[in-house]
PDB file of C-alpha atoms in Angstrom:
ATOM      1  CA  UNK A   2      -2.937 -56.952  35.904  1.00  0.00           C
ATOM      2  CA  UNK A   3      -3.620 -54.336  37.861  1.00  0.00           C
ATOM      3  CA  UNK A   4      -7.239 -54.821  39.810  1.00  0.00           C
ATOM      4  CA  UNK A   5      -8.916 -52.030  39.861  1.00  0.00           C
ATOM      5  CA  UNK A   6     -11.909 -51.609  41.737  1.00  0.00           C
ATOM      6  CA  UNK A   7     -15.452 -48.579  41.634  1.00  0.00           C
ATOM      7  CA  UNK A   8     -16.847 -49.237  44.397  1.00  0.00           C
ATOM      8  CA  UNK A   9     -20.906 -48.018  43.875  1.00  0.00           C
ATOM      9  CA  UNK A  10     -23.876 -47.863  46.267  1.00  0.00           C
ATOM     10  CA  UNK A  11     -28.030 -47.351  46.463  1.00  0.00           C
ATOM     11  CA  UNK A  12     -28.359 -43.865  44.646  1.00  0.00           C
ATOM     12  CA  UNK A  13     -24.753 -43.817  43.838  1.00  0.00           C
ATOM     13  CA  UNK A  14     -24.379 -40.386  40.918  1.00  0.00           C
ATOM     14  CA  UNK A  15     -24.282 -42.126  37.135  1.00  0.00           C
ATOM     15  CA  UNK A  16     -21.648 -40.260  35.285  1.00  0.00           C
ATOM     16  CA  UNK A  17     -19.531 -40.805  38.607  1.00  0.00           C
ATOM     17  CA  UNK A  18     -19.118 -44.108  37.343  1.00  0.00           C
ATOM     18  CA  UNK A  19     -20.093 -43.914  34.146  1.00  0.00           C
ATOM     19  CA  UNK A  20     -17.143 -41.654  32.778  1.00  0.00           C
ATOM     20  CA  UNK A  21     -14.450 -43.949  35.269  1.00  0.00           C
ATOM     21  CA  UNK A  22     -15.705 -46.749  34.182  1.00  0.00           C
ATOM     22  CA  UNK A  23     -15.871 -46.190  30.457  1.00  0.00           C
ATOM     23  CA  UNK A  24     -12.235 -44.705  30.769  1.00  0.00           C
ATOM     24  CA  UNK A  25     -10.801 -47.340  32.143  1.00  0.00           C
ATOM     25  CA  UNK A  26     -13.217 -49.880  30.258  1.00  0.00           C
ATOM     26  CA  UNK A  27     -10.863 -49.806  27.399  1.00  0.00           C
ATOM     27  CA  UNK A  28      -7.900 -50.790  28.362  1.00  0.00           C
ATOM     28  CA  UNK A  29      -8.125 -55.116  28.880  1.00  0.00           C
ATOM     29  CA  UNK A  30      -4.315 -56.011  28.864  1.00  0.00           C
ATOM     30  CA  UNK A  31      -2.569 -53.978  31.869  1.00  0.00           C
ATOM     31  CA  UNK A  32      -5.839 -54.339  34.393  1.00  0.00           C
ATOM     32  CA  UNK A  33      -9.115 -55.648  34.720  1.00  0.00           C
ATOM     33  CA  UNK A  34     -11.997 -53.480  36.745  1.00  0.00           C
ATOM     34  CA  UNK A  35     -14.804 -54.184  38.641  1.00  0.00           C
ATOM     35  CA  UNK A  36     -17.998 -52.374  39.870  1.00  0.00           C
ATOM     36  CA  UNK A  37     -18.788 -53.724  43.777  1.00  0.00           C
ATOM     37  CA  UNK A  38     -21.104 -53.334  45.908  1.00  0.00           C
ATOM     38  CA  UNK A  39     -23.072 -54.311  48.921  1.00  0.00           C
ATOM     39  CA  UNK A  40     -26.419 -56.082  46.541  1.00  0.00           C
ATOM     40  CA  UNK A  41     -25.902 -58.016  43.092  1.00  0.00           C
ATOM     41  CA  UNK A  42     -27.488 -53.983  41.469  1.00  0.00           C
ATOM     42  CA  UNK A  43     -28.072 -50.365  42.649  1.00  0.00           C
ATOM     43  CA  UNK A  44     -29.958 -47.975  41.320  1.00  0.00           C
ATOM     44  CA  UNK A  45     -28.191 -44.879  40.350  1.00  0.00           C
ATOM     45  CA  UNK A  46     -29.782 -41.479  41.161  1.00  0.00           C
ATOM     46  CA  UNK A  47     -31.484 -41.266  37.934  1.00  0.00           C
ATOM     47  CA  UNK A  48     -33.502 -44.269  38.058  1.00  0.00           C
ATOM     48  CA  UNK A  49     -30.985 -46.821  36.219  1.00  0.00           C
ATOM     49  CA  UNK A  50     -30.187 -50.047  37.629  1.00  0.00           C
ATOM     50  CA  UNK A  51     -26.413 -51.180  37.602  1.00  0.00           C
ATOM     51  CA  UNK A  52     -25.664 -54.771  38.428  1.00  0.00           C
ATOM     52  CA  UNK A  53     -22.020 -55.501  40.164  1.00  0.00           C
ATOM     53  CA  UNK A  54     -19.375 -57.764  39.909  1.00  0.00           C
ATOM     54  CA  UNK A  55     -18.529 -58.329  43.674  1.00  0.00           C
ATOM     55  CA  UNK A  56     -18.329 -57.594  47.222  1.00  0.00           C
ATOM     56  CA  UNK A  57     -16.733 -54.369  48.147  1.00  0.00           C
ATOM     57  CA  UNK A  58     -14.973 -56.981  50.524  1.00  0.00           C
ATOM     58  CA  UNK A  59     -12.653 -57.557  47.305  1.00  0.00           C
ATOM     59  CA  UNK A  60     -11.574 -53.862  47.644  1.00  0.00           C
ATOM     60  CA  UNK A  61      -9.151 -54.751  50.138  1.00  0.00           C
ATOM     61  CA  UNK A  62      -7.216 -56.330  47.786  1.00  0.00           C
ATOM     62  CA  UNK A  63      -7.422 -54.175  45.002  1.00  0.00           C
ATOM     63  CA  UNK A  64      -4.117 -52.102  44.151  1.00  0.00           C
ATOM     64  CA  UNK A  65      -6.723 -49.241  42.842  1.00  0.00           C
ATOM     65  CA  UNK A  66      -9.773 -48.296  44.610  1.00  0.00           C
ATOM     66  CA  UNK A  67     -12.381 -45.822  43.798  1.00  0.00           C
ATOM     67  CA  UNK A  68     -15.322 -44.784  45.177  1.00  0.00           C
ATOM     68  CA  UNK A  69     -18.455 -42.919  43.402  1.00  0.00           C
ATOM     69  CA  UNK A  70     -20.573 -40.080  45.031  1.00  0.00           C
ATOM     70  CA  UNK A  71     -24.005 -39.030  45.480  1.00  0.00           C
ATOM     71  CA  UNK A  72     -25.862 -36.798  47.433  1.00  0.00           C
ATOM     72  CA  UNK A  73     -28.611 -38.500  48.628  1.00  0.00           C
ATOM     73  CA  UNK A  74     -26.124 -41.918  47.477  1.00  0.00           C
ATOM     74  CA  UNK A  75     -23.397 -41.286  50.496  1.00  0.00           C
ATOM     75  CA  UNK A  76     -25.137 -40.376  53.213  1.00  0.00           C
ATOM     76  CA  UNK A  77     -26.641 -44.038  53.056  1.00  0.00           C
ATOM     77  CA  UNK A  78     -23.708 -45.725  52.537  1.00  0.00           C
ATOM     78  CA  UNK A  79     -21.894 -44.267  55.858  1.00  0.00           C
ATOM     79  CA  UNK A  80     -25.313 -44.630  57.374  1.00  0.00           C
ATOM     80  CA  UNK A  81     -24.762 -48.655  56.843  1.00  0.00           C
ATOM     81  CA  UNK A  82     -22.886 -49.834  59.308  1.00  0.00           C
ATOM     82  CA  UNK A  83     -22.323 -53.177  57.137  1.00  0.00           C
ATOM     83  CA  UNK A  84     -20.831 -51.454  53.885  1.00  0.00           C
ATOM     84  CA  UNK A  85     -18.475 -49.064  56.476  1.00  0.00           C
ATOM     85  CA  UNK A  86     -17.097 -52.265  58.552  1.00  0.00           C
ATOM     86  CA  UNK A  87     -16.357 -54.168  55.127  1.00  0.00           C
ATOM     87  CA  UNK A  88     -13.212 -51.503  54.250  1.00  0.00           C
ATOM     88  CA  UNK A  89      -9.764 -52.580  55.573  1.00  0.00           C
ATOM     89  CA  UNK A  90      -8.335 -50.477  52.859  1.00  0.00           C
ATOM     90  CA  UNK A  91      -4.266 -49.650  53.171  1.00  0.00           C
ATOM     91  CA  UNK A  92      -3.219 -47.045  51.494  1.00  0.00           C
ATOM     92  CA  UNK A  93       0.931 -47.854  52.098  1.00  0.00           C
ATOM     93  CA  UNK A  94       0.021 -50.699  49.351  1.00  0.00           C
ATOM     94  CA  UNK A  95      -2.973 -49.003  47.421  1.00  0.00           C
ATOM     95  CA  UNK A  96      -3.897 -45.956  45.396  1.00  0.00           C
ATOM     96  CA  UNK A  97      -7.478 -44.624  47.107  1.00  0.00           C
ATOM     97  CA  UNK A  98      -9.780 -42.504  45.037  1.00  0.00           C
ATOM     98  CA  UNK A  99     -12.625 -40.710  45.710  1.00  0.00           C
ATOM     99  CA  UNK A 100     -14.747 -38.500  43.840  1.00  0.00           C
ATOM    100  CA  UNK A 101     -17.104 -35.589  44.790  1.00  0.00           C
ATOM    101  CA  UNK A 102     -18.810 -36.499  48.709  1.00  0.00           C
ATOM    102  CA  UNK A 103     -17.340 -39.870  47.935  1.00  0.00           C
ATOM    103  CA  UNK A 104     -15.065 -38.450  49.970  1.00  0.00           C
ATOM    104  CA  UNK A 105     -17.108 -38.562  53.185  1.00  0.00           C
ATOM    105  CA  UNK A 106     -16.669 -41.939  53.363  1.00  0.00           C
ATOM    106  CA  UNK A 107     -12.246 -41.624  52.499  1.00  0.00           C
ATOM    107  CA  UNK A 108     -13.380 -38.754  55.466  1.00  0.00           C
ATOM    108  CA  UNK A 109     -15.380 -41.669  57.675  1.00  0.00           C
ATOM    109  CA  UNK A 110     -12.436 -44.944  57.580  1.00  0.00           C
ATOM    110  CA  UNK A 111      -9.841 -42.553  58.677  1.00  0.00           C
ATOM    111  CA  UNK A 112      -8.015 -41.961  54.843  1.00  0.00           C
ATOM    112  CA  UNK A 113      -8.062 -38.065  55.205  1.00  0.00           C
ATOM    113  CA  UNK A 114      -6.751 -36.942  58.660  1.00  0.00           C
ATOM    114  CA  UNK A 115      -6.855 -33.549  58.326  1.00  0.00           C
ATOM    115  CA  UNK A 116      -6.567 -32.729  55.112  1.00  0.00           C
ATOM    116  CA  UNK A 117      -5.979 -31.194  52.371  1.00  0.00           C
ATOM    117  CA  UNK A 118      -8.305 -33.217  50.549  1.00  0.00           C
ATOM    118  CA  UNK A 119     -10.948 -31.670  48.126  1.00  0.00           C
ATOM    119  CA  UNK A 120     -14.818 -32.703  47.061  1.00  0.00           C
ATOM    120  CA  UNK A 121     -18.028 -30.837  45.433  1.00  0.00           C
ATOM    121  CA  UNK A 122     -17.961 -27.660  45.438  1.00  0.00           C
ATOM    122  CA  UNK A 123     -21.340 -28.094  47.592  1.00  0.00           C
ATOM    123  CA  UNK A 124     -20.631 -30.137  49.864  1.00  0.00           C
ATOM    124  CA  UNK A 125     -17.234 -27.680  50.761  1.00  0.00           C
ATOM    125  CA  UNK A 126     -18.693 -26.688  53.833  1.00  0.00           C
ATOM    126  CA  UNK A 127     -19.768 -29.917  55.492  1.00  0.00           C
ATOM    127  CA  UNK A 128     -16.384 -31.369  55.051  1.00  0.00           C
ATOM    128  CA  UNK A 129     -14.549 -28.670  56.464  1.00  0.00           C
ATOM    129  CA  UNK A 130     -17.171 -29.056  59.409  1.00  0.00           C
ATOM    130  CA  UNK A 131     -15.482 -32.886  60.447  1.00  0.00           C
ATOM    131  CA  UNK A 132     -12.605 -31.029  60.592  1.00  0.00           C
ATOM    132  CA  UNK A 133     -10.300 -31.451  57.225  1.00  0.00           C
ATOM    133  CA  UNK A 134      -8.924 -28.697  55.128  1.00  0.00           C
ATOM    134  CA  UNK A 135     -10.443 -28.420  51.631  1.00  0.00           C
ATOM    135  CA  UNK A 136      -9.033 -26.824  49.374  1.00  0.00           C
ATOM    136  CA  UNK A 137     -10.601 -25.387  45.767  1.00  0.00           C
ATOM    137  CA  UNK A 138      -8.961 -27.871  43.975  1.00  0.00           C
ATOM    138  CA  UNK A 139     -10.148 -30.403  40.878  1.00  0.00           C
ATOM    139  CA  UNK A 140      -7.874 -32.863  42.170  1.00  0.00           C
ATOM    140  CA  UNK A 141      -6.074 -32.785  46.010  1.00  0.00           C
ATOM    141  CA  UNK A 142      -3.455 -35.739  46.340  1.00  0.00           C
ATOM    142  CA  UNK A 143      -2.369 -37.126  49.940  1.00  0.00           C
ATOM    143  CA  UNK A 144       0.135 -39.921  49.145  1.00  0.00           C
ATOM    144  CA  UNK A 145      -1.761 -43.164  47.428  1.00  0.00           C
ATOM    145  CA  UNK A 146      -4.960 -41.386  48.836  1.00  0.00           C
ATOM    146  CA  UNK A 147      -6.885 -38.670  46.417  1.00  0.00           C
ATOM    147  CA  UNK A 148     -10.233 -36.461  46.422  1.00  0.00           C
ATOM    148  CA  UNK A 149     -11.548 -35.073  43.624  1.00  0.00           C
ATOM    149  CA  UNK A 150     -14.308 -31.993  43.383  1.00  0.00           C
ATOM    150  CA  UNK A 151     -17.269 -32.339  40.105  1.00  0.00           C
ATOM    151  CA  UNK A 152     -18.136 -35.054  38.297  1.00  0.00           C
ATOM    152  CA  UNK A 153     -15.628 -34.150  35.262  1.00  0.00           C
ATOM    153  CA  UNK A 154     -12.303 -34.106  37.743  1.00  0.00           C
ATOM    154  CA  UNK A 155     -13.095 -37.986  37.000  1.00  0.00           C
ATOM    155  CA  UNK A 156     -10.281 -37.450  34.325  1.00  0.00           C
ATOM    156  CA  UNK A 157      -7.802 -36.422  36.601  1.00  0.00           C
ATOM    157  CA  UNK A 158      -8.553 -38.734  39.642  1.00  0.00           C
ATOM    158  CA  UNK A 159      -8.250 -41.600  36.295  1.00  0.00           C
ATOM    159  CA  UNK A 160      -5.176 -39.767  35.434  1.00  0.00           C
ATOM    160  CA  UNK A 161      -3.412 -39.158  38.352  1.00  0.00           C
ATOM    161  CA  UNK A 162      -4.194 -43.415  38.915  1.00  0.00           C
ATOM    162  CA  UNK A 163      -2.360 -44.442  35.861  1.00  0.00           C
ATOM    163  CA  UNK A 164       0.353 -42.636  35.771  1.00  0.00           C
ATOM    164  CA  UNK A 165       0.668 -43.901  40.192  1.00  0.00           C
ATOM    165  CA  UNK A 166       0.776 -46.947  38.408  1.00  0.00           C
ATOM    166  CA  UNK A 167       1.581 -46.973  35.173  1.00  0.00           C
ATOM    167  CA  UNK A 168       3.636 -43.854  34.515  1.00  0.00           C
ATOM    168  CA  UNK A 169       3.059 -40.160  32.353  1.00  0.00           C
ATOM    169  CA  UNK A 170       3.477 -42.400  28.896  1.00  0.00           C
ATOM    170  CA  UNK A 171       0.451 -44.755  30.157  1.00  0.00           C
ATOM    171  CA  UNK A 172      -1.993 -41.906  31.445  1.00  0.00           C
ATOM    172  CA  UNK A 173      -1.773 -39.854  28.140  1.00  0.00           C
ATOM    173  CA  UNK A 174      -2.334 -42.705  25.710  1.00  0.00           C
ATOM    174  CA  UNK A 175      -5.526 -44.130  28.319  1.00  0.00           C
ATOM    175  CA  UNK A 176      -6.680 -40.467  28.219  1.00  0.00           C
ATOM    176  CA  UNK A 177      -5.701 -39.507  24.444  1.00  0.00           C
ATOM    177  CA  UNK A 178      -9.575 -41.156  22.970  1.00  0.00           C
ATOM    178  CA  UNK A 179     -10.899 -39.020  25.268  1.00  0.00           C
ATOM    179  CA  UNK A 180      -9.927 -35.574  24.128  1.00  0.00           C
ATOM    180  CA  UNK A 181     -11.853 -33.356  21.957  1.00  0.00           C
ATOM    181  CA  UNK A 182     -10.691 -33.167  18.273  1.00  0.00           C
ATOM    182  CA  UNK A 183      -7.747 -29.978  18.247  1.00  0.00           C
ATOM    183  CA  UNK A 184      -7.354 -29.505  21.615  1.00  0.00           C
ATOM    184  CA  UNK A 185      -5.453 -32.134  22.446  1.00  0.00           C
ATOM    185  CA  UNK A 186      -2.686 -29.558  23.132  1.00  0.00           C
ATOM    186  CA  UNK A 187      -4.947 -27.541  25.332  1.00  0.00           C
ATOM    187  CA  UNK A 188      -6.035 -30.753  27.877  1.00  0.00           C
ATOM    188  CA  UNK A 189      -3.018 -32.606  27.958  1.00  0.00           C
ATOM    189  CA  UNK A 190      -1.613 -28.580  29.993  1.00  0.00           C
ATOM    190  CA  UNK A 191      -4.429 -28.744  31.603  1.00  0.00           C
ATOM    191  CA  UNK A 192      -4.716 -32.322  33.084  1.00  0.00           C
ATOM    192  CA  UNK A 193      -0.684 -32.083  33.120  1.00  0.00           C
ATOM    193  CA  UNK A 194      -0.984 -28.661  35.223  1.00  0.00           C
ATOM    194  CA  UNK A 195      -4.280 -30.499  38.138  1.00  0.00           C
ATOM    195  CA  UNK A 196      -2.175 -33.571  38.385  1.00  0.00           C
ATOM    196  CA  UNK A 197       0.898 -31.713  39.628  1.00  0.00           C
ATOM    197  CA  UNK A 198      -1.035 -28.881  41.484  1.00  0.00           C
ATOM    198  CA  UNK A 199      -2.604 -31.955  43.320  1.00  0.00           C
ATOM    199  CA  UNK A 200       0.661 -33.861  44.718  1.00  0.00           C
ATOM    200  CA  UNK A 201       1.758 -30.483  45.836  1.00  0.00           C
ATOM    201  CA  UNK A 202      -1.158 -28.510  46.502  1.00  0.00           C
ATOM    202  CA  UNK A 203       1.103 -26.028  48.420  1.00  0.00           C
ATOM    203  CA  UNK A 204       3.995 -25.917  46.108  1.00  0.00           C
ATOM    204  CA  UNK A 205       2.375 -24.973  43.262  1.00  0.00           C
ATOM    205  CA  UNK A 206       2.519 -26.501  39.684  1.00  0.00           C
ATOM    206  CA  UNK A 207       5.555 -28.364  38.566  1.00  0.00           C
ATOM    207  CA  UNK A 208       5.747 -30.616  41.562  1.00  0.00           C
ATOM    208  CA  UNK A 209       7.108 -33.750  40.891  1.00  0.00           C
ATOM    209  CA  UNK A 210       4.709 -36.724  40.801  1.00  0.00           C
ATOM    210  CA  UNK A 211       7.586 -39.494  41.801  1.00  0.00           C
ATOM    211  CA  UNK A 212       8.704 -37.139  44.760  1.00  0.00           C
ATOM    212  CA  UNK A 213       5.274 -37.204  46.804  1.00  0.00           C
ATOM    213  CA  UNK A 214       2.911 -40.265  45.642  1.00  0.00           C
ATOM    214  CA  UNK A 215       5.321 -43.412  45.338  1.00  0.00           C
ATOM    215  CA  UNK A 216       4.629 -45.255  41.888  1.00  0.00           C
ATOM    216  CA  UNK A 217       3.363 -49.139  42.866  1.00  0.00           C
TER     217      UNK A 217
END
């Protein structure tokens, strides 16, 4: 069974956590998902207190590590030396992803190099100021590291991760229950195209997953 963790911190964006947690939490067979933090509970940006399941150090041996976002929360997390020093992530053996401003955590951990990457549109210039090539795409993949921009792009981020770990059929199965009635074909094309573009953003639509992101 694969180990998946979602990292939160004080003032994380509510939807970032809840959407990823709900999608992943429906499967009890192929993986186990945990919420990790530096405290027993963290307040969300909208004031909900969310209990954690363990310390952020558990991320270092997870198969998939996902960083939530937060306009205020990310800045606080990056400024927390204990938070940053706790991570010893390895993109050669782990899948690592972020949503929106979570990309700044990946950048500070040295996981983005010069890019390409993506983030929330409002944070694009700030990420570019770190010397990173920021693309106007909902999802961008560098090998086993992926960044997503916009809360709803969590669907693409989770789709990419599940497909990399288990294949396209499992990805379709995982996301199927989220699709609005009568729009499965529309959303499947959108999800599939977004993942292909993410894997080879310079090449455009039609890049092959196995050739760019190693299946684990």
